[in-house]
Coordinates of C-alpha atoms in Angstrom, one line a residue:
X1 CA -1.6 -66.9 -23.7
X2 CA -2.4 -63.9 -21.7
X3 CA -0.1 -61.2 -20.1
X4 CA -1.2 -60.7 -16.5
X5 CA 1.3 -57.9 -15.8
X6 CA 4.1 -56.0 -17.5
X7 CA 6.3 -53.9 -15.2
X8 CA 9.6 -52.0 -15.7
X9 CA 12.3 -53.0 -13.2
X10 CA 15.9 -51.8 -12.7
X11 CA 18.7 -51.8 -15.3
X12 CA 16.4 -51.5 -18.3
X13 CA 14.5 -54.7 -17.7
X14 CA 10.8 -55.6 -18.0
X15 CA 9.1 -58.2 -15.8
X16 CA 6.3 -60.1 -17.6
X17 CA 3.8 -62.4 -15.9
X18 CA 2.4 -64.7 -18.5
X19 CA -0.3 -67.3 -18.3
X20 CA -0.4 -70.3 -20.6
X21 CA -4.1 -71.5 -20.6
X22 CA -5.4 -75.0 -20.8
X23 CA -5.8 -75.2 -24.6
X24 CA -2.3 -74.1 -25.4
X25 CA -0.9 -76.3 -22.6
X26 CA -2.8 -79.3 -23.9
X27 CA -1.3 -78.8 -27.3
X28 CA 2.2 -78.6 -25.8
X29 CA 1.4 -81.8 -23.7
X30 CA 0.6 -83.7 -26.9
X31 CA 3.8 -82.5 -28.5
X32 CA 5.7 -83.6 -25.4
X33 CA 4.1 -87.0 -25.6
X34 CA 5.1 -87.5 -29.2
X35 CA 8.6 -86.4 -28.5
X36 CA 9.1 -88.6 -25.4
X37 CA 7.1 -91.7 -26.0
X38 CA 9.9 -93.5 -27.8
X39 CA 12.0 -93.3 -24.7
X40 CA 9.4 -94.6 -22.2
X41 CA 9.1 -98.3 -21.6
X42 CA 5.6 -99.6 -21.1
X43 CA 5.1 -103.4 -20.7
X44 CA 3.0 -104.9 -23.5
X45 CA 3.8 -102.1 -26.0
X46 CA 6.6 -101.7 -28.5
X47 CA 8.8 -98.6 -27.9
X48 CA 6.9 -95.5 -29.0
X49 CA 3.5 -97.2 -29.4
X50 CA 2.1 -96.8 -25.9
X51 CA -1.0 -94.5 -25.8
X52 CA -0.5 -91.3 -23.9
X53 CA -3.2 -92.2 -21.3
X54 CA -1.5 -95.4 -20.6
X55 CA 1.8 -93.7 -19.9
X56 CA 0.1 -91.0 -17.8
X57 CA -1.7 -93.7 -15.9
X58 CA 1.5 -95.6 -15.2
X59 CA 3.9 -92.6 -14.4
X60 CA 1.4 -90.0 -13.3
X61 CA -0.4 -87.1 -15.1
X62 CA 2.6 -84.8 -14.7
X63 CA 5.0 -87.1 -16.6
X64 CA 5.0 -84.7 -19.6
X65 CA 4.7 -81.4 -17.7
X66 CA 8.4 -80.4 -17.7
X67 CA 8.8 -81.0 -21.4
X68 CA 5.4 -79.4 -22.2
X69 CA 6.5 -76.3 -20.3
X70 CA 9.7 -76.1 -22.3
X71 CA 7.7 -76.4 -25.5
X72 CA 5.0 -73.9 -24.6
X73 CA 7.3 -71.2 -23.1
X74 CA 9.0 -69.9 -26.2
X75 CA 5.8 -69.2 -28.2
X76 CA 4.1 -67.7 -25.2
X77 CA 7.0 -65.4 -24.4
X78 CA 7.4 -64.3 -28.0
X79 CA 3.7 -63.6 -28.3
X80 CA 3.8 -61.5 -25.1
X81 CA 6.8 -59.5 -26.2
X82 CA 5.1 -58.8 -29.5
X83 CA 1.8 -57.9 -27.8
X84 CA 3.6 -55.4 -25.5
X85 CA 5.9 -54.2 -28.3
X86 CA 9.0 -54.6 -26.2
X87 CA 12.4 -54.0 -27.7
X88 CA 14.1 -56.9 -26.0
X89 CA 17.9 -57.1 -26.3
X90 CA 18.7 -60.5 -24.7
X91 CA 17.4 -63.7 -23.2
X92 CA 15.0 -63.6 -20.2
X93 CA 15.4 -65.0 -16.8
X94 CA 12.4 -67.3 -16.3
X95 CA 10.7 -68.8 -13.2
X96 CA 7.4 -70.6 -12.7
X97 CA 4.7 -68.9 -10.6
X98 CA 2.6 -71.3 -8.6
X99 CA 1.7 -74.9 -9.6
X100 CA 1.5 -76.3 -13.0
X101 CA -1.7 -78.3 -13.7
X102 CA -3.6 -79.6 -16.7
X103 CA -5.3 -76.2 -16.7
X104 CA -1.9 -74.6 -17.6
X105 CA 0.8 -72.7 -15.9
X106 CA 2.0 -69.1 -15.2
X107 CA 5.6 -68.0 -15.4
X108 CA 7.5 -64.8 -14.9
X109 CA 10.0 -63.6 -17.4
X110 CA 12.4 -60.8 -16.7
X111 CA 13.8 -59.5 -20.0
X112 CA 16.4 -56.9 -20.8
X113 CA 15.1 -54.2 -23.1
X114 CA 16.7 -51.4 -25.1
X115 CA 17.3 -48.6 -22.6
X116 CA 15.8 -45.1 -22.5
X117 CA 18.5 -42.8 -23.6
X118 CA 19.0 -39.2 -22.7
X119 CA 21.4 -37.6 -25.1
X120 CA 23.9 -35.0 -23.7
X121 CA 25.6 -32.3 -25.7
X122 CA 26.7 -33.4 -29.2
X123 CA 27.1 -30.0 -30.9
X124 CA 29.6 -27.4 -30.1
X125 CA 32.1 -29.8 -28.6
X126 CA 35.8 -29.1 -28.8
X127 CA 38.8 -31.4 -29.2
X128 CA 42.5 -31.1 -30.2
X129 CA 43.3 -31.5 -33.8
X130 CA 46.9 -31.9 -34.9
X131 CA 48.4 -30.1 -37.9
X132 CA 49.5 -32.1 -40.9
X133 CA 53.3 -32.4 -41.2
X134 CA 55.5 -34.7 -43.3
X135 CA 59.3 -34.6 -42.9
X136 CA 62.0 -35.8 -45.3
X137 CA 62.9 -38.5 -42.7
X138 CA 59.4 -39.9 -43.0
X139 CA 59.8 -40.4 -46.8
X140 CA 63.3 -41.9 -46.2
X141 CA 61.8 -44.4 -43.7
X142 CA 59.1 -45.4 -46.2
X143 CA 61.8 -45.8 -48.9
X144 CA 63.9 -48.0 -46.6
X145 CA 60.8 -50.2 -45.8
X146 CA 60.3 -50.5 -49.6
X147 CA 63.9 -51.5 -50.1
X148 CA 63.7 -54.0 -47.3
X149 CA 60.7 -55.7 -49.0
X150 CA 62.8 -55.9 -52.1
X151 CA 65.9 -57.1 -50.4
X152 CA 67.2 -60.5 -51.6
X153 CA 68.9 -63.1 -49.3
X154 CA 72.1 -64.5 -50.6
X155 CA 73.7 -67.6 -49.2
X156 CA 77.2 -66.9 -47.7
X157 CA 79.9 -69.3 -46.6
X158 CA 80.8 -67.7 -43.2
X159 CA 79.7 -67.4 -39.6
X160 CA 76.3 -65.8 -39.0
X161 CA 76.2 -62.2 -38.0
X162 CA 73.6 -59.9 -36.5
X163 CA 71.1 -59.0 -39.3
X164 CA 71.8 -62.3 -41.2
X165 CA 69.2 -65.0 -41.6
X166 CA 70.1 -68.4 -40.3
X167 CA 68.2 -71.4 -41.6
X168 CA 68.0 -73.8 -38.6
X169 CA 66.5 -77.0 -37.3
X170 CA 65.8 -76.9 -33.5
X171 CA 64.2 -78.9 -30.8
X172 CA 63.7 -77.8 -27.1
X173 CA 64.1 -80.1 -24.1
X174 CA 62.9 -79.6 -20.6
X175 CA 64.5 -82.0 -18.0
X176 CA 65.8 -84.0 -21.0
X177 CA 62.3 -84.5 -22.6
X178 CA 61.0 -82.6 -25.7
X179 CA 58.1 -80.2 -25.0
X180 CA 55.2 -79.3 -27.2
X181 CA 55.8 -76.3 -29.6
X182 CA 59.5 -76.4 -29.1
X183 CA 60.5 -78.0 -32.4
X184 CA 61.1 -76.4 -35.9
X185 CA 62.5 -77.6 -39.1
X186 CA 64.1 -75.5 -41.9
X187 CA 63.2 -72.4 -40.0
X188 CA 64.5 -69.0 -41.3
X189 CA 65.5 -66.9 -38.3
X190 CA 66.6 -63.3 -38.7
X191 CA 69.2 -62.7 -36.1
X192 CA 68.4 -59.6 -34.1
X193 CA 64.7 -59.6 -34.9
X194 CA 63.8 -60.6 -31.3
X195 CA 61.3 -63.2 -32.6
X196 CA 62.6 -66.0 -30.5
X197 CA 62.9 -66.3 -26.7
X198 CA 65.4 -63.8 -25.3
X199 CA 69.0 -65.2 -25.4
X200 CA 68.3 -67.6 -28.3
X201 CA 69.3 -65.5 -31.3
X202 CA 72.4 -64.2 -29.6
X203 CA 73.8 -67.8 -29.3
X204 CA 73.0 -68.5 -33.0
X205 CA 75.3 -65.7 -34.0
X206 CA 78.7 -67.2 -34.9
X207 CA 77.2 -70.5 -36.3
X208 CA 77.8 -71.5 -39.9
X209 CA 76.4 -74.1 -42.2
X210 CA 76.8 -77.6 -40.8
X211 CA 77.3 -76.4 -37.2
X212 CA 75.4 -78.0 -34.3
X213 CA 75.0 -76.5 -30.9
X214 CA 73.2 -76.8 -27.6
X215 CA 71.7 -73.5 -26.5
X216 CA 70.7 -73.0 -22.9
X217 CA 67.7 -70.8 -22.3
X218 CA 65.7 -69.8 -19.3
X219 CA 62.1 -68.8 -20.2
X220 CA 60.9 -65.4 -18.8
X221 CA 58.8 -65.5 -15.6
X222 CA 55.9 -64.0 -17.5
X223 CA 55.9 -66.7 -20.1
X224 CA 52.9 -69.1 -20.1
X225 CA 52.5 -71.4 -17.1
X226 CA 54.1 -74.6 -18.5
X227 CA 57.5 -73.0 -19.1
X228 CA 57.6 -69.8 -17.1
X229 CA 61.0 -69.4 -15.5
X230 CA 62.1 -72.9 -16.6
X231 CA 65.6 -73.7 -17.9
X232 CA 65.6 -75.6 -21.2
X233 CA 68.1 -76.8 -23.8
X234 CA 67.6 -76.3 -27.5
X235 CA 69.5 -78.6 -29.8
X236 CA 70.2 -76.5 -32.9
X237 CA 71.6 -77.3 -36.3
X238 CA 72.4 -74.6 -38.9
X239 CA 71.9 -75.6 -42.5
X240 CA 72.8 -72.3 -44.1
X241 CA 73.5 -68.6 -43.5
X242 CA 72.1 -65.8 -45.7
X243 CA 72.8 -62.1 -45.8
X244 CA 70.7 -59.3 -47.2
X245 CA 71.5 -57.8 -50.5
X246 CA 70.0 -54.3 -50.3
X247 CA 69.2 -52.6 -53.6
X248 CA 70.8 -49.3 -54.5
X249 CA 68.5 -46.2 -54.1
X250 CA 68.5 -45.0 -57.7
X251 CA 66.2 -44.5 -60.7
X252 CA 66.5 -48.3 -61.6
X253 CA 65.2 -49.1 -58.1
X254 CA 62.2 -46.8 -58.6
X255 CA 61.4 -48.5 -62.0
X256 CA 61.6 -51.9 -60.3
X257 CA 59.3 -51.2 -57.4
X258 CA 56.8 -48.7 -58.9
X259 CA 55.3 -47.2 -62.0
X260 CA 57.7 -44.2 -61.8
X261 CA 60.8 -43.7 -63.9
X262 CA 62.8 -41.7 -61.4
X263 CA 63.6 -41.9 -57.7
X264 CA 62.4 -38.3 -57.2
X265 CA 59.0 -39.1 -58.7
X266 CA 58.8 -42.1 -56.3
X267 CA 59.7 -39.9 -53.4
X268 CA 57.0 -37.4 -54.3
X269 CA 54.4 -40.1 -54.5
X270 CA 55.4 -41.5 -51.2
X271 CA 55.2 -38.0 -49.6
X272 CA 51.7 -37.6 -51.1
X273 CA 50.6 -41.0 -49.7
X274 CA 52.0 -40.3 -46.3
X275 CA 50.2 -37.0 -46.2
X276 CA 46.9 -38.6 -47.1
X277 CA 47.4 -41.3 -44.4
X278 CA 48.3 -38.8 -41.8
X279 CA 45.3 -36.6 -42.6
X280 CA 43.1 -39.6 -42.2
X281 CA 44.7 -40.3 -38.9
X282 CA 44.3 -36.7 -37.7
X283 CA 40.6 -36.7 -38.8
X284 CA 40.1 -40.1 -37.1
X285 CA 41.6 -39.0 -33.8
X286 CA 39.6 -35.8 -33.8
X287 CA 36.5 -37.7 -34.5
X288 CA 37.3 -40.3 -31.8
X289 CA 37.8 -37.7 -29.2
X290 CA 34.5 -36.0 -30.0
X291 CA 32.5 -39.2 -30.1
X292 CA 34.0 -40.3 -26.8
X293 CA 32.7 -37.1 -25.3
X294 CA 29.3 -37.7 -26.8
X295 CA 29.2 -41.3 -25.4
X296 CA 30.3 -40.2 -22.0
X297 CA 27.5 -37.6 -22.0
X298 CA 24.7 -40.2 -22.6
X299 CA 22.5 -41.1 -19.6
X300 CA 21.1 -44.6 -19.8
X301 CA 20.7 -47.7 -17.7
X302 CA 22.6 -50.1 -19.8
X303 CA 21.4 -53.7 -19.4
X304 CA 24.0 -56.3 -18.6
X305 CA 22.8 -58.4 -21.6
X306 CA 23.9 -55.7 -24.1
X307 CA 27.3 -55.5 -22.5
X308 CA 27.7 -59.3 -22.4
X309 CA 26.5 -59.6 -26.0
X310 CA 29.1 -57.0 -27.2
X311 CA 31.8 -58.8 -25.2
X312 CA 30.8 -62.0 -26.9
X313 CA 31.0 -60.3 -30.3
X314 CA 34.5 -59.1 -29.4
X315 CA 35.4 -62.7 -28.5
X316 CA 34.1 -64.0 -31.8
X317 CA 36.1 -61.3 -33.7
X318 CA 39.2 -62.3 -31.7
X319 CA 38.7 -65.9 -32.6
X320 CA 38.5 -65.0 -36.3
X321 CA 41.8 -63.0 -35.9
X322 CA 43.5 -66.0 -34.3
X323 CA 42.2 -68.3 -37.1
X324 CA 43.6 -65.9 -39.7
X325 CA 47.0 -66.7 -38.3
X326 CA 46.4 -70.5 -38.9
X327 CA 46.4 -71.2 -35.1
X328 CA 43.7 -73.3 -33.5
X329 CA 41.9 -71.2 -30.9
X330 CA 42.3 -73.9 -28.2
X331 CA 46.0 -74.1 -29.0
X332 CA 46.3 -70.3 -28.7
X333 CA 44.8 -70.4 -25.2
X334 CA 47.2 -73.1 -24.2
X335 CA 50.3 -71.3 -25.6
X336 CA 49.4 -67.9 -24.0
X337 CA 48.1 -69.3 -20.7
X338 CA 44.8 -67.4 -21.3
X339 CA 41.3 -68.6 -20.7
X340 CA 38.1 -67.7 -22.5
X341 CA 36.6 -66.5 -19.2
X342 CA 39.5 -64.1 -18.7
X343 CA 39.2 -62.8 -22.3
X344 CA 35.5 -62.1 -21.7
X345 CA 36.2 -60.5 -18.4
X346 CA 38.8 -58.2 -20.0
X347 CA 36.4 -57.4 -22.8
X348 CA 33.6 -56.1 -20.5
X349 CA 34.9 -52.6 -20.0
X350 CA 35.6 -51.9 -23.8
X351 CA 32.2 -53.7 -24.5
X352 CA 30.5 -51.2 -22.2
X353 CA 32.2 -48.3 -24.0
X354 CA 31.1 -49.7 -27.3
X355 CA 27.5 -50.1 -26.2
X356 CA 27.4 -46.5 -24.9
X357 CA 28.9 -45.4 -28.2
X358 CA 26.2 -47.3 -30.1
X359 CA 23.4 -45.8 -27.9
X360 CA 24.8 -42.3 -28.5
X361 CA 24.9 -42.7 -32.3
X362 CA 21.3 -44.1 -32.3
X363 CA 20.1 -41.2 -30.1
X364 CA 21.6 -38.7 -32.5
X365 CA 19.9 -40.4 -35.5
X366 CA 16.6 -40.1 -33.7
X367 CA 17.2 -36.6 -32.5
X368 CA 18.2 -35.4 -36.0
X369 CA 15.6 -37.5 -37.8
X370 CA 18.3 -38.9 -40.0
X371 CA 17.2 -41.0 -43.0
X372 CA 19.0 -42.6 -46.0
X373 CA 17.4 -42.8 -49.4
X374 CA 17.4 -46.0 -51.5
X375 CA 19.6 -44.1 -54.0
X376 CA 22.2 -43.6 -51.2
X377 CA 22.1 -47.2 -50.4
X378 CA 22.6 -48.2 -54.0
X379 CA 25.5 -45.8 -54.3
X380 CA 27.2 -47.3 -51.3
X381 CA 26.8 -50.8 -52.7
X382 CA 28.5 -49.6 -55.9
X383 CA 31.3 -47.9 -54.0
X384 CA 32.0 -51.1 -52.1
X385 CA 31.8 -53.2 -55.2
X386 CA 34.4 -50.9 -56.9
X387 CA 36.6 -51.0 -53.8
X388 CA 36.7 -54.8 -53.7
X389 CA 36.6 -55.3 -57.4
X390 CA 33.4 -57.2 -57.2
X391 CA 30.0 -57.2 -59.0
X392 CA 27.4 -55.1 -57.2
X393 CA 25.0 -58.1 -57.1
X394 CA 27.7 -60.2 -55.5
X395 CA 28.2 -57.6 -52.7
X396 CA 24.4 -57.6 -52.1
X397 CA 24.6 -61.4 -51.4
X398 CA 27.0 -60.8 -48.6
X399 CA 25.5 -57.6 -47.1
X400 CA 21.8 -56.8 -46.3
X401 CA 20.3 -53.5 -47.4
X402 CA 19.3 -52.7 -43.8
X403 CA 23.0 -53.1 -42.7
X404 CA 24.2 -50.6 -45.3
X405 CA 21.3 -48.3 -44.4
X406 CA 22.3 -48.4 -40.7
X407 CA 25.9 -47.7 -41.5
X408 CA 25.1 -44.7 -43.6
X409 CA 22.8 -43.3 -40.9
X410 CA 25.5 -43.8 -38.3
X411 CA 28.0 -42.0 -40.6
X412 CA 25.6 -39.1 -41.0
X413 CA 25.2 -38.9 -37.2
X414 CA 29.0 -38.8 -36.6
X415 CA 29.4 -36.2 -39.4
X416 CA 26.9 -33.9 -37.6
X417 CA 29.0 -34.1 -34.5
X418 CA 32.3 -33.4 -36.4
X419 CA 30.8 -30.6 -38.6
X420 CA 29.5 -28.7 -35.5
X421 CA 32.7 -29.2 -33.4
X422 CA 35.5 -26.7 -32.6
X423 CA 39.1 -27.8 -33.4
X424 CA 41.9 -26.6 -31.1
X425 CA 45.7 -27.1 -31.3
X426 CA 46.8 -30.0 -29.3
X427 CA 49.1 -27.9 -27.1
X428 CA 46.2 -25.5 -26.3
X429 CA 43.6 -26.1 -23.6
X430 CA 40.2 -26.8 -25.2
X431 CA 38.0 -23.8 -25.0
X432 CA 34.8 -24.0 -23.0
X433 CA 32.1 -25.9 -24.9
X434 CA 30.1 -23.3 -26.9
X435 CA 26.3 -23.5 -27.3
X436 CA 25.2 -25.3 -30.3
X437 CA 23.8 -22.3 -32.0
X438 CA 27.1 -20.4 -31.7
X439 CA 29.2 -23.3 -32.7
X440 CA 27.3 -23.9 -35.9
X441 CA 29.0 -21.0 -37.6
X442 CA 32.4 -22.6 -37.2
X443 CA 32.4 -25.9 -39.0
X444 CA 35.6 -27.7 -39.8
X445 CA 35.7 -29.8 -42.9
X446 CA 33.8 -33.1 -42.7
X447 CA 36.1 -36.0 -41.9
X448 CA 36.4 -38.9 -44.4
X449 CA 34.8 -42.2 -43.7
X450 CA 36.6 -43.9 -40.8
X451 CA 38.6 -47.1 -41.3
X452 CA 39.0 -49.4 -38.4
X453 CA 42.4 -49.0 -36.9
X454 CA 44.7 -52.0 -37.3
X455 CA 45.2 -53.4 -33.8
X456 CA 46.9 -56.3 -32.1
X457 CA 44.6 -59.2 -31.4
X458 CA 44.7 -58.6 -27.6
X459 CA 43.7 -54.9 -28.1
X460 CA 41.1 -55.3 -30.9
X461 CA 38.2 -54.6 -28.6
X462 CA 39.6 -51.5 -26.9
X463 CA 38.4 -48.7 -29.2
X464 CA 34.6 -48.3 -29.7
X465 CA 33.3 -47.9 -33.2
X466 CA 30.7 -45.5 -34.2
X467 CA 28.6 -47.8 -36.3
X468 CA 26.1 -50.1 -34.7
X469 CA 27.1 -53.0 -37.0
X470 CA 30.6 -53.9 -38.1
X471 CA 31.6 -52.6 -41.5
X472 CA 32.5 -55.3 -43.9
X473 CA 35.3 -53.3 -45.4
X474 CA 37.0 -52.8 -42.0
X475 CA 40.0 -55.2 -41.9
X476 CA 41.3 -55.9 -38.4
X477 CA 44.9 -57.1 -38.4
X478 CA 45.6 -59.7 -35.7
X479 CA 48.8 -60.1 -33.9
X480 CA 51.1 -63.0 -34.8
X481 CA 50.6 -66.2 -32.9
X482 CA 53.0 -67.4 -30.3
X483 CA 55.3 -70.5 -30.4
X484 CA 57.4 -72.0 -27.6
X485 CA 60.5 -71.5 -29.7
X486 CA 59.6 -68.0 -30.6

């Protein structure tokens, strides 16, 4: 293999002209012969036993050329990339140059490479930062949610009311025929929850145990293609009606749902937790705004391969979220009327933002000569082991040391931006960005390590993350799957 030329082309790509000489091509031809000989019929020889010269004499000397090129190309390309020390970030576009003969062949490979990045301002930026505030109503809402989780359902012998749970069997019919996804058995439906098609729950109100009823529904126009705007009939049978038995808000309630002896102690603890959560949210929003500014200030020709790769990663993450709901991915696409091509298309813009964010963080790491010691890596492994209640060695089986090192370097880069930023009140117009040397005297407290925001499945790709590799401890919460009856 020899590299005839190596030239930079537009959009952070490199064009390589590579020659595969006779010796390497002959070795590839022999491998091609051994791979293909069992599929070539030669009179007088058992399958796979005909000599190479006999096959070439019968079918021509080029019979193995195509397969030999496919065999020789990867090694030649990889060797050329290594020789020129190219930071490739995707697959190349390849074309032959001239004729292929027994003396070898020449091909051109245009490969995307990591772009040259010019980092804009990342110190002395300003962004709005909210003030922490927790009202009594916030604590009461949290108490109510806690009570709802500890509410019992008691069967009642009366007609169902709003807020009750009706246990029903149902089956939907379109033009007199059942349709897929429209059937459920022993389903607990909270009336007023809005979890079923509009108009369904309202017609269940008034039913009691043993009642049967036909419910006429017209699906919304924005429903998936099979049923959008269609009028259907659901045959519904109610087997029981249950009402909520809400616990009284007193000291006994506090003892039942927490480690505290009094309701006042429970409220104080809830207020503390809400404060901590809101402070993290304030810190995260401040950090997000700053890093968005940094990413927007980066100058780089981002290769399409990096964007497409990130979009693919978003898609794989989305598939995992759907799977966590117990819904087959193909079924999800059918139920929602979506296509994988549309999901990838929608992911391109957030993917580009994520790539620019990653480039910005990597550029800060380089500019600041950020490094992480082995001790820091070990401490992070221990922290994660404690967080997940696992043995350190077990965590190391799932995460590579380089991944942890990258995460810690990225965290340090973001901390530099935050520590050198100026916080302003949300209602105030941000001051003009101060020079880095002036801003360094005013450093707000360092934000805590960011947790990934829980997001619906269809929005999970929207917000770029500051780490180049996904954090294992980040848990993305998918949105519930869809059902024709729901």
